[in-house]
Structure formats: C-alpha cells, structure tokens
Amino acid sequence: MDQGQSKRVKRRGMSRRGFLKGLGSGVLASGFWHFGGGDSLLGNDQGERNTSLGPGEVPITLKVNGRSHTVKVEPRMTLIDCLRMKLHLPGTKPVCDRGECGACTVLLDGKSVYSCMMLAMDARGKAITTIEGLSSGDTLHPVQEAFIQHDGLQCGFCTPGQILAVTALLNEHPDPTDEEIRVGLSGNLCRCGAYPHIFEAVQTAAVSIRAQKK
Amino acid sequence: MSKKITTYLRENGRRREVTFQVPDDEPRRWGADELLRVVGQPIRRVDALEKVTGRARYTYDIELPGMLYGKILRCPHPRAKVISLDLRPAKKMRGIKAAIAWKEEALFAGEEVAAVAGVTKDIAEDAIHHIRVEYDVLPFVVDQDQAKNSRAPRVREEGNTQGPQIYARGDIQDGFASADLIVEATYTTPVVIHVPLETHGSVAQWNGDELTVWDSTQAVFSVRDALAQAFEMPKSKVRVIKEHTGGAFGSKLWMRDYTVIAAKLARQAGRPVKLMLSREEDFLCTGNRPSSVQQLRVGATRDGTLTALHLRSYGTAGITGGAGCSWPIRGIYRCENVKTEETDVFTNAGPACPFRAPGFVQGSFALESILDELAEKLEMDPLELRKKNYAEVDPVQGLPYSIKALAEEYEVGAKAFDWKRKWQPAHVKKGTSRRGVGLGTAMWFGAGAPPCHVEAVIRSDGSVTISCGTQDIGTATRTIMAQIAAEELGLDVGEIEVDIGDTESELYAPSSGGSQTAATVTPATRVALTNARNQLFEVLASKLGVASESLAIGDHRVLVGDDPSKSLAWADATRHLGRDIIVALGSRAPNPEGFSYRTFGAQFAEVEVDTETGQVQVLKIVSAQDCGRAINPLTVQGQIKGGIVQGLSYALLEERIMDREKGLMLNANLEDYKIAGSLEMPEIDSIIVDATDPIVNNVGAKGIGEPPIIPTAGAIANAVANAIGVRIRDLPLTPDKILMALEQQEKRAG
Amino acid sequence: MRPFTYRNVETVEEAVAALGTKPRTKKAIAGGIDLLGEMKEQIVEPEELINLKTIPGLDTISDDRKKGLRIGALVTLVEIHRHATIQKRYPALAEGALSVGTPQIRNIGTIGGNLCQRPRCWYYRNRVFRCLKKGGDRCYAVEGENKYHAVFGEGPCHIVHPSDLAPPLVALDARVAITGPTGSRTIALDTFFTMPAQNIFGENILGRDEVVTHVDVPPDKINQRSCYLKLREKASLDFALASVAVSLVLQDGQCQAVRIVLGGAAPIPWRASEAETLLLGKRITPQRALKVGETAVASAEPLSKNEFKVPLLRNLIRRALLKLA
C-alpha cells in the first residue's frame, strides 16, 4: 500500500486522512447469509497430489469476499498473515496468535474459524468472508448496524471478530436464546467488557435479519 | 482575574446552592438543570462505522512503502548478564536489513537483548534464532515472600524492599482503645496483567532528521517527549500519531524500549520498521497490577461507627514498585484514626504499570471484605454499616465535596437490587447451589486539570474541525468532543470533524489515564467553541449591522435578536466568512479551589456457589454510579459495564503465575491466563445517577473509566462469603480455594 | 513457525507412506489447532506436514443400529455434538464435544486430533523447560506449579490427558481404528492411551507412521445412559480441572455395565474400575453415589497444589451418578 506516508505533510492530520482514504475500497460485496462452498478439496490448484510443496513460496488461490486472489505463500503462512500482509485486508485482527481470543475470526463457508490457527493453504477452495466483505457497498450488514446502535464496542480491536462470530451464530440460530448467544460468542474475548452491549446487538440484529428475509 | 459564581446543584434529591470562583474568561457554566440538545444524549460514537467495518486503523495496521518488520530477542533468564552477543549470523541472512544489540543485563525474563528488522515478519522471527548470545545466569528471586528475606538475591542494590510509606491521621491506638470490637484479617491479591487486545508496538519512520512514530499508546505527547530525549532531538522533529488504540487500561501510558528499538532499526536500515509485540511479550514486559498482602485491622463501636483502621501491606509487581493500595482505606469511609504502612517488594519479574484504578482495586477488595466481616460480628446489615460511616467531608483533605451522590446511589442501587429482601446474615445454608449477596463502594477522582488546549476551526462552507492532542482509547473521546462542539454551534455530531491523537498539532492534552480525559478535554473544547462562536458572531454583527450580543445559536441556525425572520441557516451564516476562516483556541482552566472532587458509586452483587465444585457464578451486578454530567450515557454505560466485567474477571479468574525455580511466567498466553468471556457474564443493571457538578468545570463532567472496576471484586467476595458462610481472603476466587474451604468447614462441623 | 513443506495426500496409504519416510521430521495435520500451537511454541519443528484433510471418506459418521457408530477421524467436534443419534443415544459424547474449546475450535477440530492432542502442561508447552517429555530428566510440576496436574498415575510425568472426548468414548467402550505400514487394526480405546512410565514421549501407542482413521462406538444397549460432567475455571476455552464420564445400563433401577472414566485426573483417561464394581446390580442412592466417588479417589496421590481435585472428582462422580439415576 502506497499512501505517500513517507512524506511529511505540512498540515497536521492530513496524512492520516489521506491514509484512510485509500482503504476499504476495492472490496466486493458478498451475500450476507449465503456462502458457496468449494468444489474440490484443493480448490483450483491441481497436480499437487502427494507432492512436497514449499518450503518456499507456492502459488495458491483464495476466494475472499467473493473475489479470487492468487498469491504466493510459504506453507507456514497462516491465513491471518495472508489476509493482512498479502491481500492487505487488515480488518482481521491479530491478538493471541494461538486460537485463544477470537479477534482473528473469519467465516469459512459461513462457519466461524480462527484464521491464526489455520494455514493459508488450508483455506483453499472455501469461501472466505472477512469484515471487509461483510457490508454491501455502503449498506452495512445488520450485525454491524446493531453493534453501532448498541455501542457493542469500545476500543474496537475485537469488533471485527465479534461481528463475524455473531454473523455465524445468526446463520445457525436466526432467533437465538440468551444461552445460544453466550455460547456462540464464547470464542471471542473483549477486554473492554462490551459483552452486555454485544448481547443486545445480537438480539437487534436477529430481528432485523429475520425482517429482511421475510 | 476571577469572578464569583453562585449557582445550585442537585444532590441526593435535594437542591443546594453553591458559590465558587472561576477565571473571568470562562464560559458560562452549564447548570444542573441546563437544557442541552446534544450533550447528555445517548449518541452513537462517531468512529463506530470505521470500527465495525474493519476500516479503523490501529498501529498494528500501518503499512508503509518499504516497511520492515522488527523482532526482539529477549532474555530467557530472570537475571543474567550478556557475556557475548554475535549479530552477524542474523545480519547475513537474506532479507535482514538491520540488527542491533540492546541491554547487557536482564533483571527479569523477557528483557530486550537484541533486535532485527527483516522484509517479512517470518524472516525477522527466523533471524532471532540465529543471533548467538551467551549469558552469565545470575541468582534471582521471583517470590515476594522469599524476596523479603535478607539472604535473598538482591534485585536492587538498595535491597528488595522500599518503604514503608506511611500515612496517618488521628491516633489508631486511641481508636482501637475506644472500639467495642476489633476485627483483623489478612487479604491477598495476585499480580494481574492488563491484556489490551492490541499488543504494544510502534511503527517508526525517518525522513532525514525527522522521526514519525505511530504508536499504540494512550499518551502521544508523553511518547513524543521521551523519544526526543532518547534521540537527543528537538521535540519539533518528532511526531507521534495514534489513530486508534486497541485497548490500554493504563499499560500504554509511557514509551517503552520497543519504540526506541523500532526507531533505531529504522534508522540503520533506512526504511520504516513496524515492531509489534507478541502476546507473550506483552504479558512479560508491558506492566501489571502489583500483588498485595494486606494485613488489615479495624475497630468499631457497637453501633458500627469505625474508630480505627490500620493497614500494613506489601506487594510486588516485579522490578519496579507501585504496590500501594491504601487509598480506599484512607478515603472512602469516615474514620478519624487511620494508619497505613505500605512496602514495595522487588522481584525479578516484569514491572508495574498503572492498571485501571491502580491500588484502589486491591485496597477496595480488602476494605470491603473486612467491613463485611465486621458487620457479621456486629450482626448488622452491611449496607447500614457503610451508611453509618458515610463521609460528609473528604476524610483525607478535610474539604467539602463539590457534590457527593453516594447516599442516593446506595438507595437506588439497593432498591434496584432488592437488597432488603435478598440480604440475610451469612449462615450455613443447605443444598449444593447457594446464593449470597454483597456490596462495595466506589470512590475515584477524575476531575481533570489543566493544561489542555483545543483548537476549533469554522470555515466558510460551514464545516467545523476541532483538534487536540488527546487520545480516544475506546472511551469515546472523539464522540464527546463532537457533542460539545455540536451543542455550542447548534449542529449534529456528524457535522463536526474531530482530529486527535497527533502531536503535530502541539495542542497538548494529558495522557488518557486517571479518568481525566473527559473532564480535561471537554471544558477546553467548550472554551474553544465559545471563542470560535463569538468570533463568528463578530463577523456576522459587522456584516449584518447588528450587535454581536443580539446573536445566538439555534438548531442549525444563527438567531438574530428575537426576530425569527432574520435568523440565518448555519451554511448562510458561515458563508459570510468569505475567504476568511475562524481559528480559535481554548484552554482548560483550573478547577475552583476549596473542594474535594470525587465520583462515587455503589455496587451490589449476587452470586451462586456450587458447593460440590467450588464454582462461582455471578448472577447479577447492580451498579449505581455518578460521573458528574454524563455527556454520553450510551458510552458511559459501556465504560461502567466494562469496568464491572474487568472487576469480575479479577475477582474470579486472573493471576500471573511464576515458576519459582526458573523464574519464568508460566501463563503468558490467553489460555492459561484466564479472562472473563461471554459465559461468565452476569446480568448487569447499571444506573447512572446524575450528579452534574457545576463547580468542577464548565461542562460539569467527571471521568468514568476507573470508578466502576473498584468495588466489584469486594462485592463479589462478600457475596461468596454470604453464600457459603466461609470467607476466602485470597483472590482470585477459584474453585480449588472454595472447595477446600468448604471441606474444612464440613470437617469443623463434624 | 519454522519453514516446512506441505503434502496433500488422498489415501490413508499415501499418508502412512509419507509419514514413514524420515518419520522424525514428519507430522500429520488435520484441524491443526493443537499442532500449529506446538509449532508456534517451537515444541515440535517438523520439516513436512502431511495433510490428512484431503483424504476422502474420513469426514463422515455412519450410524448403524446393529454395528453402532463409525466416526471418521476427520469428523469435526461440532458435527459430533450436533449429530442426532449421538445426542440421543450417546449423550456423554455429545456433551464432551460441546465442552471443547470454543465454537471456532469445534468447527475445525477433529475427533482424531482431539484424541491425539498433546498435553497442555505449561512446563511441556514452554520451550525453556526441558521436561521428561522433551528428553529432559525431570518433571517440573513435582516441585512447581502443579494445580492443574495429575492426582493419579505415579509419574514420573504428571500431565493430565487433555481430551474431552476420550473419557466419554472410553466410558462408551469405543474402539479406535489405526492404519500403519503393515495394515489396519482396531483396538479398544482404553488400550490406546499409554502411561508416562510406558511411553514418556507420547500419550498413546500410535507410531510415527500410523494414523487414526476411525473411532467405532458399539451400539447402545437398551436402557443405556451416559453423561459427561466437566468442571473448568472458565466456561469456555478451558480444559478440565476435573471431569467424569459415566456410562451405565439401568435395568429395573439396578446398574449394569457401569463405566466411570475420569478426565483432568491422570495422564490417561482414568478408569475408576474398583468404584464401578460397587454399583453392579445395585440401585443408585445418594449414599452409594458418594461411596462410589470416595472409592474412586481413594488411591489419589495429589501433588502440593491439587489436593482439591480429590473432593472435586468425588463430587463430580456422585453428581453424574445421581443425574443418571
């Protein structure tokens, strides 16, 4: 990403705003509740059965937010590193790097997974949804809208993961009970303690998604 | 020059007149019953959209052209000297662009020894393994009780203890002599870690002799000044930026070595360097809330009046002090005879750093616990005991409170909780699920203070920008500043651009700590906005040929006299600026003297203890809390509930565990260091009690970040004791302790 | 993580052959959560990962009223928890699966990986401690922080087996199918796990060039009941402080075929055999349930900081039995 950051800008703040402008564009929308699965276990990469790949970079194709991307990764690269550093999608947050907090949650064929504990290679052939792909153009996903309404966030660092976990939860339980909400979010830590507001946001989002579907 | 103001406030349901002095040029204070359009409303936070779409930029997300990734080699021994260090094998690796040596002696496991920067994160991590380093491993101590022993290895040359620091008022011997009853017990709390979800880290970029650093911080100016000092550069050549910070809680109040390391690596490589710590590094090196061992003694007369409080405590964070925890004992309740003696103990472990209500959280747990033990002996309702010792004036300063709504908080909290019905004296109950209730009191400062400077800009197209070198660490600083500006100009928050978190403006604001941001920044914002508005009025007055005093702000309009037909839409009014622009500064005035400025709150907890497993489930917390004027009740509620959640986590789960033999932290990860999640959440009923403080500042607001975490652990511990009839005096209240206490209780009962 | 190569195999035989070539440098990967955790901590540094997920047919549950269940090793924990037959006829297994980790982990973690996962002992997981399992000469838990360690098993290593599926599966008399270079075999799951004295470097009999392909659960008997109770400090993403799986047949109120298996207690899923016999042919009363619990923990030898596990296990057993009564 080249936002001209190396140049000191005369007027304060301008460089940061300029920095922000280039982001969030080029993101294609994917449907809210429909996730297509991959056709083959290996996606589009053929001819690698029982052959040793790597340890250097190998090309892989990932379907992220409705778009296919071919990138070169070492087999050791995790999905989160690939999303952030290769595809420049920094909305997925690194926090524990051990599958212990949920900040890196993305959807894989609609199911929530920890992208820090998955190799990028293992995400081939799956429809990957990150926070950048959840809203549809300027229209927010109902879960995003509800998080704003109920202030289901403070510092915001866990928020992308929380929102994706809620989205997965509501895919399965369109009308969740309190217990289902708590269990559904039990893989996502919020150190600011926004849980009570997040629970309210889930209920509101569930209502608006059900209303949209009618 | 100053002027005298007489106004009134509403306190505990009563109206009270107050008189005080403020500087001449202060804007008119918003009164207790001021009718406000935007301030006091539950407004959606202005940066929520960025945060829910993943567009919010944190330091971790900064990418610059040619940027390298830094990684630090850390000493694996709790105490060691570096005998030899060879960076060459790392430097020779492909993709490694810089390598530097750092400390030559480590005082705890995790101190920085060397660092590299490489073209990818993985390459930098690989290179760390190729640095050759030999250590002379030295004797160490990580256990606070062992450290106190005179034969223990010395953490500091001066010795392993510091203090005691003594505070005294009255005479505790007299106090205990006049007591009908004395209760004494020792309470212990563990070292706990802040665990902000965004780890600490910086991105450093040089442009000639100028340094720009993006830092995950809660104090841009503090980091800027420290960097200027570290590099012996003028402050004008250093710029620190923080757009969003992924949590801090006190752990990001000052610059640490990683920032300097990133800048040194960047200089060596001639390329920008990003250096974000791993979760493990964050656990080891970035601060903690120290432990405490609090030997507490309280004397009281039959009717519950406290006659003496005596605290002897010690505690450790590791290599730095800060284990004090006496404030609640000194300042929350009325007691004439108080003595506190506090000793810091040094061990070979990571350092202390202020953690949300530092000292208060530990001290409150012990104080609220012993008050309940006293109440039990007095056969008194614990709430009545606290009311009995209600402080009408600040017991430490001897000053009147500007406002104190605690009486109302006890009342509305108890009512919402149904305390009268739920509380029963602790007794051995039947069944395996036993419920109990407890309470605690919050007291904190949060009045804010100068210096702080805000700039307001109004342009001819009607756009408004307010700037300040403050920070929003998730506390909604941007939003409440926008609310103040919107209020003063008759606009909506979405029409105000807020530019904060950058030292480039030189608009100093203090660190976002001590719950001082809202009460420091918003009054300065009001001054800037009233100045800007007055300038606009002067321009309009001359253009329209009216007296500027006849102009006023309405909803998206400038009103002229009392003739509605002459009023101007905001956009039309600002168009009169033509090629001119309004730039107005506002500075924070000092708080009027002669008052003690505090916030108060009461928390009530209900728990259920499973006597077969020792597991505690917190069922409900009711909080009644004030913070002066709640500028944004929606985000204030978030702060209150978040504080309670952290308090609950402290009460039930958290603890740094050190291996004594090797001197290492064993649980430096989010599996073994347990923090509360969705399934631990109780029902939280949070009531904001209005205690708008027209004395403290022109907005009437005080901070809310810290107060709500203070009483939670004590309230929960009291509820657990009330449920099972045995008291656990050692946090966290884990199943093992409860189960063993119940086993012993059963044995005693035969 | 250190660099490694990656190999997708499409048959079990390919996997076995690949693992068998320079076996010390290879690791099989399925869900990967446990393995990647170990690799990130540099506890293991394989040169090649053999991806089992590309083997077709191992990700299904076949459900036959006569033969019982055959669960492919790649079946995820969420699939086990949600499976209608498992919920209905083998509730202990469904409860065990639900108690693992978090939704995200259950979406990815497999039954094979869960049974073969390595211990969570923080001395084992910390690269600085060269403990017995890493070729060192001592167990640091003995003198160290051992609150979460074993109360049975006599060492010399004091880990607890971390699996939440193993206790219910052993209680349900499951068998495990293993394929190696010489072919396939099926053994009782309770003979799969090994004590540290037998095998310090692993927790089961699996060879480096062998893979678990299936888990077989025998058909449930008439009036069979089961449950799994797990106590943890934190209600999600936490391993058991102690757990108990009980399976029994209740015939006219009398217990038959009782199996009680403890988790968080020993280096293997710990069968409380002597205690089980107290129930045979008997009714479950509160007094008898307590007696069974007491008998089960009578031989416990707690370490300095885990004495609480003794009453905890006793109470969990009593509670589980009364729940099934």
Coordinates of C-alpha atoms in Angstrom, one line a residue, chain C:
Chain C
M1 CA 6.9 -21.2 12.9
R2 CA 9.9 -22.6 11.1
P3 CA 9.6 -23.3 7.4
F4 CA 8.3 -26.7 6.3
T5 CA 7.0 -28.4 3.3
Y6 CA 3.4 -29.5 2.9
R7 CA 2.0 -32.6 1.3
N8 CA -1.6 -33.3 0.4
V9 CA -2.4 -37.0 0.4
E10 CA -5.5 -38.6 -0.9
T11 CA -5.4 -42.0 0.6
V12 CA -4.5 -43.3 4.1
E13 CA -1.8 -45.4 2.5
E14 CA -0.2 -42.4 0.9
A15 CA -0.3 -40.7 4.3
V16 CA 1.3 -43.7 6.0
A17 CA 4.0 -44.0 3.4
A18 CA 4.8 -40.3 3.6
L19 CA 4.9 -40.3 7.4
G20 CA 7.1 -43.4 7.3
T21 CA 9.9 -41.7 5.2
K22 CA 12.1 -39.9 7.7
P23 CA 9.4 -40.2 10.3
R24 CA 11.1 -38.0 12.9
T25 CA 10.7 -35.0 10.6
K26 CA 7.0 -35.5 9.7
K27 CA 3.7 -34.6 11.3
A28 CA 0.2 -35.4 10.2
I29 CA -2.1 -32.4 10.2
A30 CA -5.9 -32.4 10.3
G31 CA -7.7 -29.5 12.1
G32 CA -4.2 -28.4 13.1
I33 CA -5.1 -26.3 16.1
D34 CA -3.0 -28.4 18.5
L35 CA -0.2 -29.0 16.1
L36 CA 0.2 -25.4 15.0
G37 CA 0.2 -24.3 18.6
E38 CA 3.1 -26.6 19.3
M39 CA 4.9 -25.5 16.2
K40 CA 4.4 -21.8 17.1
E41 CA 5.9 -22.5 20.6
Q42 CA 8.8 -24.5 18.9
I43 CA 7.9 -27.6 20.9
V44 CA 7.9 -29.5 17.6
E45 CA 9.5 -28.4 14.4
P46 CA 8.5 -30.8 11.6
E47 CA 10.1 -30.4 8.2
E48 CA 7.0 -31.6 6.5
L49 CA 3.3 -31.7 7.2
I50 CA 1.2 -34.4 5.8
N51 CA -2.3 -33.1 5.2
L52 CA -4.9 -35.7 6.0
K53 CA -7.9 -33.4 5.2
T54 CA -7.6 -34.3 1.5
I55 CA -8.3 -37.9 2.2
P56 CA -11.9 -38.5 1.2
G57 CA -14.3 -40.6 3.3
L58 CA -12.8 -39.8 6.7
D59 CA -15.2 -37.0 7.4
T60 CA -18.4 -38.9 7.9
I61 CA -20.3 -40.6 10.6
S62 CA -22.0 -43.8 9.7
D63 CA -24.8 -44.8 12.0
D64 CA -25.9 -48.4 12.1
R65 CA -28.4 -49.6 14.7
K66 CA -26.6 -53.0 14.8
K67 CA -23.0 -52.1 14.3
G68 CA -23.0 -48.9 16.1
L69 CA -21.3 -45.7 15.1
R70 CA -18.3 -45.4 12.9
I71 CA -16.9 -41.9 13.1
G72 CA -14.2 -40.9 10.6
A73 CA -11.1 -39.3 12.1
L74 CA -11.8 -36.0 10.3
V75 CA -15.3 -35.6 11.7
T76 CA -15.3 -32.2 13.5
L77 CA -16.3 -31.7 17.1
V78 CA -19.3 -29.6 16.0
E79 CA -20.6 -32.4 13.8
I80 CA -20.3 -34.8 16.7
H81 CA -22.1 -32.5 19.1
R82 CA -24.9 -31.9 16.6
H83 CA -25.3 -35.5 15.5
A84 CA -28.9 -36.6 16.3
T85 CA -28.0 -40.2 17.1
I86 CA -25.1 -39.1 19.3
Q87 CA -27.2 -36.6 21.1
K88 CA -29.9 -39.2 21.7
R89 CA -28.0 -42.4 22.4
Y90 CA -24.6 -41.3 23.4
P91 CA -25.2 -38.0 25.3
A92 CA -21.8 -38.3 27.1
L93 CA -20.0 -38.0 23.7
A94 CA -22.2 -35.0 22.6
E95 CA -21.6 -33.3 25.9
G96 CA -17.8 -34.0 25.7
A97 CA -17.7 -32.5 22.2
L98 CA -19.6 -29.4 23.2
S99 CA -17.3 -28.8 26.1
V100 CA -14.2 -28.5 23.9
G101 CA -12.7 -25.1 23.4
T102 CA -14.9 -22.6 21.6
P103 CA -17.3 -22.6 18.6
Q104 CA -14.4 -21.8 16.3
I105 CA -12.3 -24.6 17.6
R106 CA -15.2 -27.1 17.4
N107 CA -15.7 -26.0 13.8
I108 CA -12.2 -27.1 12.8
G109 CA -11.0 -29.6 15.5
T110 CA -11.5 -33.2 14.6
I111 CA -12.1 -36.3 16.7
G112 CA -8.8 -37.8 15.6
G113 CA -6.9 -34.7 16.6
N114 CA -8.8 -34.4 19.8
L115 CA -7.8 -38.0 20.9
C116 CA -4.2 -37.5 19.7
Q117 CA -3.6 -34.0 21.1
R118 CA -0.6 -33.3 23.2
P119 CA -0.8 -32.3 26.9
R120 CA -1.5 -28.7 28.0
C121 CA 1.0 -28.9 30.9
W122 CA 2.6 -25.4 30.9
Y123 CA 6.0 -26.9 31.5
Y124 CA 5.7 -29.1 28.5
R125 CA 4.3 -26.1 26.4
N126 CA 7.1 -23.8 27.5
R127 CA 10.2 -24.2 25.3
V128 CA 12.5 -23.2 28.1
F129 CA 11.7 -26.2 30.3
R130 CA 13.3 -29.4 29.1
C131 CA 11.0 -31.7 30.8
L132 CA 10.8 -35.5 30.6
K133 CA 8.6 -35.4 27.6
K134 CA 11.2 -33.3 25.8
G135 CA 14.1 -35.5 26.6
G136 CA 14.9 -33.8 29.9
D137 CA 15.5 -35.6 33.2
R138 CA 12.7 -34.3 35.4
C139 CA 9.1 -33.3 35.7
Y140 CA 9.0 -29.7 36.8
A141 CA 5.4 -30.0 38.0
V142 CA 6.5 -32.0 41.0
E143 CA 8.2 -29.1 42.8
G144 CA 6.5 -26.4 40.7
E145 CA 3.1 -25.1 39.8
N146 CA 1.0 -28.3 39.8
K147 CA -2.5 -27.1 40.4
Y148 CA -3.7 -28.4 37.1
H149 CA -1.7 -31.7 37.1
A150 CA -2.5 -35.3 37.8
V151 CA -3.7 -36.9 41.0
F152 CA -3.3 -40.4 39.7
G153 CA -0.6 -42.2 37.8
E154 CA 2.5 -42.1 40.0
G155 CA 4.5 -40.1 37.5
P156 CA 7.3 -39.8 36.5
C157 CA 5.5 -37.2 34.4
H158 CA 2.3 -35.7 35.9
I159 CA 0.4 -34.4 32.9
V160 CA -3.3 -34.9 32.7
H161 CA -4.7 -36.1 29.4
P162 CA -6.4 -33.1 27.8
S163 CA -9.1 -34.7 25.7
D164 CA -12.8 -34.2 26.5
L165 CA -13.8 -36.9 24.0
A166 CA -11.6 -39.6 25.5
P167 CA -13.4 -40.1 28.8
P168 CA -16.8 -40.4 27.2
L169 CA -15.5 -42.6 24.4
V170 CA -13.7 -44.9 26.9
A171 CA -16.9 -45.0 29.0
L172 CA -18.8 -45.9 25.9
D173 CA -16.4 -48.8 25.2
A174 CA -15.2 -47.2 21.9
R175 CA -12.6 -48.7 19.7
V176 CA -10.1 -46.9 17.5
A177 CA -9.0 -47.9 14.0
I178 CA -5.4 -47.4 13.2
T179 CA -3.6 -47.8 9.9
G180 CA 0.1 -48.3 9.6
P181 CA 2.6 -49.7 7.2
T182 CA 1.6 -53.2 7.9
G183 CA -2.1 -52.6 7.6
S184 CA -5.0 -51.7 9.7
R185 CA -6.1 -52.8 13.2
T186 CA -8.8 -51.9 15.6
I187 CA -8.2 -51.7 19.4
A188 CA -10.1 -50.8 22.4
L189 CA -9.7 -47.1 23.1
D190 CA -8.7 -47.6 26.7
T191 CA -5.7 -49.6 25.5
F192 CA -4.8 -46.8 23.0
F193 CA -3.6 -44.4 25.7
T194 CA -0.3 -45.0 27.5
M195 CA 1.1 -44.0 30.8
P196 CA 4.3 -42.0 31.1
A197 CA 6.2 -44.9 32.6
Q198 CA 5.5 -46.9 29.4
N199 CA 5.9 -44.1 26.9
I200 CA 7.3 -40.8 28.0
F201 CA 7.4 -39.1 24.6
G202 CA 3.8 -39.7 23.7
E203 CA 0.4 -40.3 25.3
N204 CA -0.7 -43.2 23.1
I205 CA 0.5 -46.2 21.2
L206 CA 0.4 -44.6 17.8
G207 CA 3.6 -45.0 15.8
R208 CA 5.1 -42.1 13.9
D209 CA 4.0 -43.7 10.7
E210 CA 0.5 -44.6 11.8
V211 CA -2.7 -42.7 11.6
V212 CA -6.1 -42.9 13.4
T213 CA -8.7 -43.4 10.7
H214 CA -11.9 -44.1 12.6
V215 CA -13.5 -44.4 16.0
D216 CA -16.1 -47.1 16.5
V217 CA -18.7 -46.8 19.2
P218 CA -20.6 -50.0 19.9
P219 CA -24.4 -49.9 19.6
D220 CA -26.1 -48.6 22.7
K221 CA -27.7 -51.2 24.9
I222 CA -31.3 -51.0 26.0
N223 CA -31.6 -48.6 28.9
Q224 CA -28.1 -47.3 28.5
R225 CA -27.5 -43.9 29.9
S226 CA -24.4 -41.7 29.8
C227 CA -23.3 -38.3 30.7
Y228 CA -20.1 -36.2 30.8
L229 CA -19.5 -33.5 33.5
K230 CA -16.6 -31.2 33.2
L231 CA -15.6 -28.6 35.7
R232 CA -13.3 -25.8 34.5
E233 CA -12.4 -22.4 35.9
K234 CA -13.6 -20.6 32.8
A235 CA -16.7 -21.7 31.0
S236 CA -15.1 -21.6 27.5
L237 CA -11.7 -22.2 26.1
D238 CA -10.6 -24.1 29.1
F239 CA -9.5 -27.6 29.8
A240 CA -11.0 -29.7 32.6
L241 CA -9.9 -29.1 36.2
A242 CA -11.7 -32.4 36.5
S243 CA -14.2 -34.3 34.5
V244 CA -16.1 -37.5 34.6
A245 CA -17.8 -39.6 32.0
V246 CA -20.2 -42.3 33.2
S247 CA -22.0 -44.9 31.1
L248 CA -24.3 -47.5 32.6
V249 CA -27.3 -49.6 31.9
L250 CA -30.1 -49.2 34.3
Q251 CA -32.2 -52.3 34.4
D252 CA -35.2 -52.1 36.8
G253 CA -33.4 -49.4 38.7
Q254 CA -30.3 -51.6 39.0
C255 CA -27.0 -50.7 37.5
Q256 CA -25.3 -53.0 34.9
A257 CA -22.3 -52.4 32.7
V258 CA -21.0 -49.4 34.6
R259 CA -18.1 -47.5 33.3
I260 CA -16.7 -44.4 35.1
V261 CA -13.9 -42.6 33.4
L262 CA -12.1 -39.5 34.9
G263 CA -10.6 -36.6 33.0
G264 CA -8.2 -34.0 34.2
A265 CA -7.1 -36.5 36.7
A266 CA -4.3 -38.7 35.2
P267 CA -2.0 -38.9 32.2
I268 CA -4.7 -41.1 30.5
P269 CA -8.5 -41.1 30.7
W270 CA -8.6 -42.8 34.2
R271 CA -10.9 -45.7 34.6
A272 CA -12.4 -46.0 38.2
S273 CA -12.7 -49.8 37.9
E274 CA -13.0 -50.6 41.6
A275 CA -15.6 -48.0 42.1
E276 CA -17.6 -49.3 39.2
T277 CA -18.0 -52.7 40.9
L278 CA -19.8 -51.1 43.8
L279 CA -22.7 -50.3 41.6
L280 CA -23.1 -53.6 39.8
G281 CA -26.6 -54.9 40.5
K282 CA -27.3 -52.0 42.8
R283 CA -29.5 -49.0 42.8
I284 CA -28.0 -45.5 42.7
T285 CA -28.8 -43.9 46.0
P286 CA -27.1 -40.6 47.3
Q287 CA -25.2 -42.6 49.8
R288 CA -24.0 -45.2 47.3
A289 CA -23.1 -42.5 44.8
L290 CA -21.0 -40.8 47.4
K291 CA -19.3 -44.1 48.3
V292 CA -18.5 -44.8 44.7
G293 CA -17.0 -41.3 44.5
E294 CA -15.0 -41.9 47.6
T295 CA -13.7 -45.2 46.4
A296 CA -12.7 -43.8 43.0
V297 CA -10.5 -41.2 44.6
A298 CA -9.2 -43.4 47.5
S299 CA -6.0 -44.1 45.7
A300 CA -5.4 -40.5 44.6
E301 CA -2.0 -39.0 45.4
P302 CA -2.3 -35.3 45.0
L303 CA 0.6 -33.0 44.4
S304 CA 1.3 -30.0 46.6
K305 CA -1.3 -27.7 44.9
N306 CA -4.0 -30.0 43.6
E307 CA -5.5 -31.6 46.6
F308 CA -8.8 -30.0 45.7
K309 CA -9.1 -32.4 42.8
V310 CA -9.8 -35.2 45.2
P311 CA -13.1 -33.9 46.6
L312 CA -13.9 -32.4 43.2
L313 CA -13.7 -35.7 41.4
R314 CA -15.6 -37.4 44.2
N315 CA -18.3 -34.9 43.9
L316 CA -18.5 -35.0 40.2
I317 CA -18.8 -38.8 40.2
R318 CA -21.6 -38.5 42.8
R319 CA -23.3 -35.8 40.7
A320 CA -23.0 -37.8 37.5
L321 CA -24.5 -40.9 39.0
L322 CA -27.4 -39.1 40.6
K323 CA -28.0 -37.4 37.3
L324 CA -28.3 -40.8 35.6
A325 CA -30.3 -42.4 38.3

